[in-house]
Amino acid sequence: MDTVITQQTVLERENLFKNLKNLFCEVNVHEYQNAMQKAQEAVVEFLEENNQPFSGVSPNELRKQFENINLNEQSKNYDEVFDEVKTLYTKHAIAFHHPKYVAHLNCPVVIPAVIAEVLISSINSSLDTWDQSAGGTLMEQKLIEWTCKEIGFSKESDGVFTSGGSQSNLMGMLLARDHYSIKHFNHNIKKNGLPIHAHRFRIFVSEAAHFSIQKSASILGLGEQAVVKIKTDRSFKMNSILLEDAIKKEIEEGNIPIAIVGTAGTTDFGNIDPLHNISVIAKKYDLWFHVDAAYGCALLLTENHRHLIHGIEEADSVTVDYHKSFFQPVSSSGFLVKDKNYFTLITHYADYLNPKDHDDNAIPNQVNKSIQTTRRFDALKLWFTLRIIGKKGLGDYIDTIIQTAKKAAVMLENDPEFEILNRSDISALVFRYSANPFKTFDLNRINTYIKSQLYKHGNALVAGTKVNGQFYLKFTILNPLTTIEDIQSTLTIIRKYGNEYVEVN
Ligand SMILES: *Cc1c(COP(=O)(O)O)cnc(C)c1O
């Protein structure tokens, strides 16, 4: 009996030791290097073999491959897992780096940021507190200071890295709500919950603003009804005269305007609201001014186009999305405020994490400014990027993209088979195939068909959107390697599917 137990114990110990080789630590450096090498090879294979933006696989085809996978059965080794992951994922992953990927706001990423990810996930600092990150916290702060300075904020400003533009917008609306309530009702929402008038709070955005503002309003207990959408002008920018009219109307109706959100770079059109005019109105009515520059923060990088976001420096809070237009891998975003004291509206102290006496002893705990607790050191990617490529280098990428978008707009305008809706301040163009000689075909159907064919074949990807109930195609150009020839050949493909629809139906 005794010997059986001993043998079993030996076996268990052996298994444990076998598995311990997977722990990331000094004795397992060889295992680490070996696995990293394989990961690198898989990525290179992805770059070399995925020579169009998408394989065209359908959800059903791919789902079949998952049917016999039992996650309780281990694979033998890395080679087996890499093969499996290739079949299920890498082979069909959307290739954002491909010049003919011009669909959503996904930038190609830069190598310095990619290699920073290796340090980020291996060393695995958590940026909530100094005692879990040390230098990481100071690097993040330095990048926040840099961003604030580029925006034109004073030394009183501050900020924090976030998981994305949606989270940054939520934080903007959260501060707007709580600030207003304290200032005008002497009511602390953090402590006491929503005041009785909260259902009358109103937030003004353009009809082209990002849906995360509505989502924020509902999360914050104000309801989507709190969001008042202002009509855009012909270039899809917020009409500031209509904005003021709407504010007056809401006040007359007994509602309580608390904030205006200006979009610097709308998701669909890449156009920038008249930020300065909006800031004047915000001041006049004593409203929080939030600028959603998730996309438009790109213009901070380029002297040639920086003037387009003039007025951003007047904001109370700003959303920037480095993973939208600073060529950073997901996730990497920022939320910046003009006055660091605003953050006290959301600071909570926990004795085990960030006790209040840390503040007095100048120990920097970023969690005081965040709605997350454990948080990735995403800032390191931007650090590597600025050190290796520099602001000017990134700015040149942005200038190139803007130039390509301008040329693409002219190409679409001069082509009788296409109809283009906007001139973009950045790089998003909304258009549709409109060759329809006998006007017998519904353009919505033709363009929906075109988009589905593009995804089915995967050789060029564009996005789709609706404007005034009509379906349009959209180019979002974020790759400096995308040439006007790429755009031209994508239009040729679009034309082909357009003709095909007309012939078949
Ligand atoms: C993408 C986008 C967002 C949301 O950002 P995420 O990083 O996707 O959360 C917000 N605002 C605008 C204008 C955007 O384009």
Coordinates of C-alpha atoms and ligand atoms in Angstrom, one line a residue, residues 105 163-169 208-212 263-268 292-296 319 321 323-324 333, ligand 1:
L105 CA -10.7 52.6 -38.2
S163 CA -8.8 50.7 -22.8
G164 CA -10.3 52.6 -25.7
G165 CA -12.1 55.7 -27.0
S166 CA -15.4 54.3 -25.6
Q167 CA -14.0 54.2 -22.1
S168 CA -12.5 57.7 -22.5
N169 CA -15.8 59.1 -23.6
A208 CA -22.4 62.1 -36.7
A209 CA -20.9 61.5 -33.2
H210 CA -19.9 58.1 -32.0
F211 CA -22.5 55.9 -30.4
S212 CA -20.4 55.5 -27.3
T263 CA -16.1 65.3 -32.5
A264 CA -12.7 65.8 -33.9
G265 CA -12.8 63.3 -36.7
T266 CA -16.2 61.6 -37.1
T267 CA -16.1 57.8 -37.5
D268 CA -17.9 57.9 -40.8
D292 CA -13.8 63.1 -28.9
A293 CA -10.6 63.1 -30.8
A294 CA -10.4 59.2 -31.0
Y295 CA -9.7 59.6 -34.7
G296 CA -8.6 63.2 -35.0
T319 CA -10.5 61.4 -25.8
D321 CA -7.2 56.8 -29.3
H323 CA -4.9 52.6 -31.4
K324 CA -7.0 54.4 -34.0
S333 CA -5.9 55.1 -25.6
Ligands
LIG1 C1 -13.6 54.4 -32.6 C2 -14.2 55.6 -32.0 C3 -14.6 55.6 -30.6 C4 -14.5 54.4 -29.8 O1 -13.2 54.0 -29.5 P1 -12.8 52.5 -29.1 O2 -11.3 52.6 -29.0 O3 -13.3 51.6 -30.2 O4 -13.5 52.2 -27.9 C5 -15.0 56.8 -30.1 N1 -15.2 57.9 -30.9 C6 -14.9 57.9 -32.2 C7 -15.0 59.2 -33.0 C8 -14.4 56.7 -32.8 O5 -14.1 56.7 -34.1

